[in-house]
Tab-separated table of C-alpha atoms in Angstrom:
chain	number	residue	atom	x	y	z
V	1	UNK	CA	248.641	160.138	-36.278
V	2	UNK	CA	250.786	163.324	-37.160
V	3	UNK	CA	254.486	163.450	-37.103
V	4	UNK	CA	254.704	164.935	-32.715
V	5	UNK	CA	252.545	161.782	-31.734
V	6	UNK	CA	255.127	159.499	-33.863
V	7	UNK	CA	258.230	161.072	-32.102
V	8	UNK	CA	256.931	159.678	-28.878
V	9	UNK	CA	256.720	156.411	-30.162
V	10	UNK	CA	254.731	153.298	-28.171
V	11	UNK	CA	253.712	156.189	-25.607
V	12	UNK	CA	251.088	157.258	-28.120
V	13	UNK	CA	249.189	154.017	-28.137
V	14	UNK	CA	249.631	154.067	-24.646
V	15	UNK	CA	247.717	157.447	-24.067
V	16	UNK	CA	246.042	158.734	-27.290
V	17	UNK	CA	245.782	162.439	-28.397
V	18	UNK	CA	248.585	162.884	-26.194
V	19	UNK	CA	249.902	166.008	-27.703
V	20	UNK	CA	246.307	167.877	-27.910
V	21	UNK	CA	245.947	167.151	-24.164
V	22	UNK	CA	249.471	168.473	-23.685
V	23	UNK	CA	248.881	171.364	-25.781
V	24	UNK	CA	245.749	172.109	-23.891
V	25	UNK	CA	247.273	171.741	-20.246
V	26	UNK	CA	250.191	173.550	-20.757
V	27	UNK	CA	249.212	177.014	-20.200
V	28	UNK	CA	247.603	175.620	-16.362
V	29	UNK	CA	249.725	173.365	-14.979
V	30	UNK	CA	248.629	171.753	-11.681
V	31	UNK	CA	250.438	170.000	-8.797
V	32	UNK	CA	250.319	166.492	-10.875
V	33	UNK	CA	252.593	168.071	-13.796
V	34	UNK	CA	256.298	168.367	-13.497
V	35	UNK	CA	257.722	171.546	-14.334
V	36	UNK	CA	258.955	170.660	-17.648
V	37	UNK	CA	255.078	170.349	-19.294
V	38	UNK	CA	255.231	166.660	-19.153
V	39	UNK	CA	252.477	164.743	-16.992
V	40	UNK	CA	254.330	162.380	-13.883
V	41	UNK	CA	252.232	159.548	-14.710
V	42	UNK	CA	253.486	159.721	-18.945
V	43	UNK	CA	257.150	160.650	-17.914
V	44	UNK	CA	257.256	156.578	-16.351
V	45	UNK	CA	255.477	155.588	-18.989
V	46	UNK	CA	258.467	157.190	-21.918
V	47	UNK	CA	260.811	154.849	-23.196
V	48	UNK	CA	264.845	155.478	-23.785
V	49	UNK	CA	264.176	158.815	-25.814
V	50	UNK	CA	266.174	161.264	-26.133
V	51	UNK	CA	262.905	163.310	-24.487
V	52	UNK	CA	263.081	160.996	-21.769
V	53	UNK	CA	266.846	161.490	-21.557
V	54	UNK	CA	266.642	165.079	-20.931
V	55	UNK	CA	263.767	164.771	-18.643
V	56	UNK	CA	265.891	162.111	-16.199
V	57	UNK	CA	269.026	164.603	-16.213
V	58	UNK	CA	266.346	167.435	-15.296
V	59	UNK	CA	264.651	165.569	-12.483
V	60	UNK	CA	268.269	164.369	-11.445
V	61	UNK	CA	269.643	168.058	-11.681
V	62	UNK	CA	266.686	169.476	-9.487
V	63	UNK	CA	267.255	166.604	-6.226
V	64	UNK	CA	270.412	167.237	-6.209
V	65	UNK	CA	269.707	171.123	-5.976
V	66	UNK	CA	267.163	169.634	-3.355
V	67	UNK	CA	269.125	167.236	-1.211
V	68	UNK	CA	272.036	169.986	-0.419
V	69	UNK	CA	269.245	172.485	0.607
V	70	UNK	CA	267.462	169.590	2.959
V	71	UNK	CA	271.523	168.443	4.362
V	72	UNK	CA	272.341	171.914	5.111
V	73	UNK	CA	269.462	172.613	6.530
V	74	UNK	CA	269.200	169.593	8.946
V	75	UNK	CA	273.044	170.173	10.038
V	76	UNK	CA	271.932	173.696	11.140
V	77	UNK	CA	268.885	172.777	13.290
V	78	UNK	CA	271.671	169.384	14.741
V	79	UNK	CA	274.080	172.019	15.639
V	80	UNK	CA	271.575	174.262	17.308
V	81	UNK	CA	269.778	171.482	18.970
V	82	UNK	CA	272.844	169.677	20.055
V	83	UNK	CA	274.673	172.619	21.903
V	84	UNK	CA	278.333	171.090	21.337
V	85	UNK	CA	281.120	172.641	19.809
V	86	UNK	CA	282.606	171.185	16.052
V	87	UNK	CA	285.816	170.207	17.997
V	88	UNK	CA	283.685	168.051	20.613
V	89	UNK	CA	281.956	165.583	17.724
V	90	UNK	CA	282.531	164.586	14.371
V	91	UNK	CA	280.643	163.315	11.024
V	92	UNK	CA	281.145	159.428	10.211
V	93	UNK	CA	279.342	157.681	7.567
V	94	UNK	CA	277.013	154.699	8.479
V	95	UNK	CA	277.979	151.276	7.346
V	96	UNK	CA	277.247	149.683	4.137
V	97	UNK	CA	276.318	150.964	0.839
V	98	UNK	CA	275.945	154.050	-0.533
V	99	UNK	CA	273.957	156.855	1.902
V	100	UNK	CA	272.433	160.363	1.185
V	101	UNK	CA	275.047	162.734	2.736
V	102	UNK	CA	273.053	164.110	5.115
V	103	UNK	CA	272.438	160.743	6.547
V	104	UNK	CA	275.254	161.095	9.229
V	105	UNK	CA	276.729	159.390	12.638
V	106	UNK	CA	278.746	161.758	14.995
V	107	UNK	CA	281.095	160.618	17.172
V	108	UNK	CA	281.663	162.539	20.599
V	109	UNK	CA	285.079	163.171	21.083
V	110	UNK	CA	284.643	165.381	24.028
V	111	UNK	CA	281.666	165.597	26.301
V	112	UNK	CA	281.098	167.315	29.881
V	113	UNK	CA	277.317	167.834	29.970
V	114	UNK	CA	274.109	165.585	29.117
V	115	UNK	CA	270.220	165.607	29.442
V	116	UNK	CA	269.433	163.135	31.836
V	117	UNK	CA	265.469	162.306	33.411
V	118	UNK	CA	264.790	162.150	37.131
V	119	UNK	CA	262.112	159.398	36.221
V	120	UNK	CA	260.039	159.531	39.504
V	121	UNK	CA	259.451	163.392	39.270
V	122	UNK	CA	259.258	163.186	35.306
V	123	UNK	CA	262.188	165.990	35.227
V	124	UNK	CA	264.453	166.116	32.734
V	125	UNK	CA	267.314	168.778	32.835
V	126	UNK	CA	271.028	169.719	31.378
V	127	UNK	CA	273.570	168.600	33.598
V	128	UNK	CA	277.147	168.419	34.276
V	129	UNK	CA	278.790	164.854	34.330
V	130	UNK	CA	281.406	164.773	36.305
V	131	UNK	CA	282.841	161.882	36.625
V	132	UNK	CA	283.212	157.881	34.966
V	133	UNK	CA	282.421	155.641	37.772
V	134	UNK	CA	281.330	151.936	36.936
V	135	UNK	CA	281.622	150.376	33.704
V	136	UNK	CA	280.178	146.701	33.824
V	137	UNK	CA	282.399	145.321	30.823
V	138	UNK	CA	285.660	147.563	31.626
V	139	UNK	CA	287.705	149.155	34.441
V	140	UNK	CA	289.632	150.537	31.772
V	141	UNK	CA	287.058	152.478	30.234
V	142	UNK	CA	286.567	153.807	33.855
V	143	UNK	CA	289.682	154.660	33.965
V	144	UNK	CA	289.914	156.728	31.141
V	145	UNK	CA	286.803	158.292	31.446
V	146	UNK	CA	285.185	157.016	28.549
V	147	UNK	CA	281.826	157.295	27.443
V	148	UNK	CA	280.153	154.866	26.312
V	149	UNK	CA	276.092	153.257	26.601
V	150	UNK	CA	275.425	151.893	30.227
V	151	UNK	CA	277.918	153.445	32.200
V	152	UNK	CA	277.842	154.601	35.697
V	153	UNK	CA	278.538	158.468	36.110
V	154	UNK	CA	278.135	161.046	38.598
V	155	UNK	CA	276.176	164.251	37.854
V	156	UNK	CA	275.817	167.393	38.861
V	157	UNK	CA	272.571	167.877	41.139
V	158	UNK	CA	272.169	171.233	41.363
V	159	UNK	CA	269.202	171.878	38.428
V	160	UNK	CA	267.329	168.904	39.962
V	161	UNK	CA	267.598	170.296	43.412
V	162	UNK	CA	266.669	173.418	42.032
V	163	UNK	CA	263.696	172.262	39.812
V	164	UNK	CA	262.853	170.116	43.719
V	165	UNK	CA	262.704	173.146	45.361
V	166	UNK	CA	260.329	175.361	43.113
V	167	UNK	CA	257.918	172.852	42.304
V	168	UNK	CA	257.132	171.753	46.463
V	169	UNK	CA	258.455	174.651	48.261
V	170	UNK	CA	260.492	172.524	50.357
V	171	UNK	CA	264.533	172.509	50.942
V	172	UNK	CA	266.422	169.483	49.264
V	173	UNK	CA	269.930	168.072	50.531
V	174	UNK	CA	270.492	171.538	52.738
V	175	UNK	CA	271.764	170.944	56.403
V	176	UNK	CA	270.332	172.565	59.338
V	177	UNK	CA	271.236	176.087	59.590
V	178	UNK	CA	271.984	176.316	56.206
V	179	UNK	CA	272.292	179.630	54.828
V	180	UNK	CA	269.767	180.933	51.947
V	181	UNK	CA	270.410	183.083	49.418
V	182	UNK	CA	268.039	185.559	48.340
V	183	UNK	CA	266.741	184.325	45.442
V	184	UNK	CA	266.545	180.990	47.027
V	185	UNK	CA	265.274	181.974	50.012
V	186	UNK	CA	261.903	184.058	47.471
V	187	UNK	CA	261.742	180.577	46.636
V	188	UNK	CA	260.525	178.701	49.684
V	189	UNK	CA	259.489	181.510	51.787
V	190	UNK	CA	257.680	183.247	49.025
V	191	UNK	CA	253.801	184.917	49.791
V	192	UNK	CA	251.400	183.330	48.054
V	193	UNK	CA	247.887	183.218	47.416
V	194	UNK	CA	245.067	181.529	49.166
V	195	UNK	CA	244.527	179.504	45.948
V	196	UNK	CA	248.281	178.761	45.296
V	197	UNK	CA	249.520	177.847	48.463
V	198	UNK	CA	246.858	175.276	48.574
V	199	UNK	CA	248.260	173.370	45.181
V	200	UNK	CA	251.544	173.499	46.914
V	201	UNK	CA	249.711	172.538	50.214
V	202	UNK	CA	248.716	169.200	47.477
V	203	UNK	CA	252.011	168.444	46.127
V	204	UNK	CA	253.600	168.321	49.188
V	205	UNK	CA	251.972	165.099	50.186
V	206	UNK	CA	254.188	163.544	47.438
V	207	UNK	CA	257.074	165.084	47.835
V	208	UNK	CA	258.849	162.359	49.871
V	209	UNK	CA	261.880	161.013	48.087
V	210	UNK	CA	264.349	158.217	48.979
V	211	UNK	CA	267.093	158.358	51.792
V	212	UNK	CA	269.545	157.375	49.225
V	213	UNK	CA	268.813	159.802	46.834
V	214	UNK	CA	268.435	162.576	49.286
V	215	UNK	CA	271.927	161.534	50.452
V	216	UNK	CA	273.281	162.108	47.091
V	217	UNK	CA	271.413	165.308	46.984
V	218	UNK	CA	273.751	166.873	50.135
V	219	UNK	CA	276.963	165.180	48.320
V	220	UNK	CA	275.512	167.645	45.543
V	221	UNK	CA	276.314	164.009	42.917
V	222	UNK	CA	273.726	162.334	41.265
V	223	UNK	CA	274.946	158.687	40.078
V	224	UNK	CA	273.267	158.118	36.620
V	225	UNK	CA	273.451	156.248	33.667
V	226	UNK	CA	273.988	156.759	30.272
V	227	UNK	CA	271.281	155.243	27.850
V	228	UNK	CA	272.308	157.261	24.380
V	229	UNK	CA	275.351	156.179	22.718
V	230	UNK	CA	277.662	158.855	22.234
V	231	UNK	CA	279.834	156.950	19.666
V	232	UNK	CA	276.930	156.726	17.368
V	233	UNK	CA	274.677	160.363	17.838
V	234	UNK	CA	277.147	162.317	19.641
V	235	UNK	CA	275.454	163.027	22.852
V	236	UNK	CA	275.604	161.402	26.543
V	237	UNK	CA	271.905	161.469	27.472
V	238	UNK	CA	270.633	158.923	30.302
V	239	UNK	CA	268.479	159.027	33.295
V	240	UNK	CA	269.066	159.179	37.146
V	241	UNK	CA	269.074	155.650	39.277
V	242	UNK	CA	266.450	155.276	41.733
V	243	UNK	CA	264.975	152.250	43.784
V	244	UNK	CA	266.492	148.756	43.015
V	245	UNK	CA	268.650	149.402	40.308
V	246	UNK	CA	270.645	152.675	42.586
V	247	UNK	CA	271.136	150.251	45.514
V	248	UNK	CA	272.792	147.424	43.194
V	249	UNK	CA	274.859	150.109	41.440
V	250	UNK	CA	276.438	151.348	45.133
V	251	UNK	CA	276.993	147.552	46.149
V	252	UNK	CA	278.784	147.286	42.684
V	253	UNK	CA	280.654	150.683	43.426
V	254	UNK	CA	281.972	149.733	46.704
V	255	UNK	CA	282.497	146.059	46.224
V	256	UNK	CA	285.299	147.290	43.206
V	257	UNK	CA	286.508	150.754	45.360
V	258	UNK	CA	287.318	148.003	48.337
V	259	UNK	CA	289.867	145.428	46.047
């Protein structure tokens, strides 16, 4: 063999006329050929060369270059997506060996708002949370306010009451005599069509809701709980109680509020 195939030493046993090939590739390279003219499948195959040398620091050089593009990149669309401020949450590194740096935990420091899923009506929408009410493993953490999975808080009903009222054209939580405003009032006393009133006509036979929740709905509170751990992703997401698990909850809520 002639003096280029010797340079490359057991790799030219391994695939022979390896530096016609190359020298006929070169000028069209395809998706299987890195960009430094070398085929993928014969840069494993290169022993502790000084070619192969150069080729690692290359590939190294080039993800690097590409893991600061992908981190910055996923930090935007997490800031976007998440809607907090940077004073509300911050970056912590998971556990235990070494981690790409855009794999990231954020810690909620401060948090006043949440998505949380009215499961029966398959409704999910931003609220406020307003208060800490029943922690199962701490009073303290009630008392503090503190966020953490599985607690008890009250929420803000006024998007689910809103959501209520332009899906079934019916008033939610409103005493008698109540007075509508005008965009509210377009809302359930709006002209429609032959055709649309009748779907409404057709949700409104399932439009019945529980006496307990409809009495949160006139406090204007939803009780809820958080099922997103704010410690670890930096958001207080969670759905509302209904049925069973709502009526334990208030037992729980009064039982404590009475000692």
């Amino acid at each position: 063999m002639g003096a280029g195939a010797q340079g490359l030493g057991p790799s030219s046993t391994a695939f022979p006329g390896h530096s016609r090939e190359l020298n006929q590739k070169q000028s069209s390279r395809d998706s299987n050929w890195l960009p430094y003219g070398m085929p993928a499948l014969q840069a494993v195959a290169l022993p502790a060369t000084p070619q192969r040398q150069t080729l690692d620091r290359l590939w190294h050089e080039w993800m690097d270059c590409w893991s600061q593009k992908l981190q910055n990149t996923l930090s935007s669309q997490r800031r976007q997506a998440m809607g907090i401020s940077r004073d509300n949450w911050h970056k912590r590194r998971k556990t235990g060996g070494k981690r790409k740096p855009y794999h990231k935990k954020y810690r909620a420091l401060r948090l006043d708002v949440g998505n949380f899923s009215w499961g029966s009506e398959c409704c999910t929408r931003k609220t406020r949370i307003i208060d800490v009410v029943y922690n199962a493993s701490n009073n303290e953490l009630v008392r503090t306010k503190t966020l953490v999975k599985n607690c008890i808080v009250l929420t803000d009903s006024t998007p689910y009451r809103q959501w209520y009222e332009s899906h079934y054209a019916l008033p939610l939580g409103r005493t008698k005599g109540a007075k509508l405003t005008p965009e509210e009032e377009e809302i359930l006393n709006k002209k429609r069509s032959q055709k649309i009133q009748k779907k409404y006509d057709e949700r409104k036979k399932n439009a019945k809701i529980s006496s307990l929740l409809e009495e949160q709905f006139q406090q204007g509170k939803l009780l809820a709980c958080i099922a997103s751990r704010p410690g670890q992703c930096g958001r207080a997401d969670g759905y509302v109680l209904e049925g069973k698990e709502l009526e334990f909850y208030l037992r729980k809520i009064k039982a404590r509020k009475g000692k």
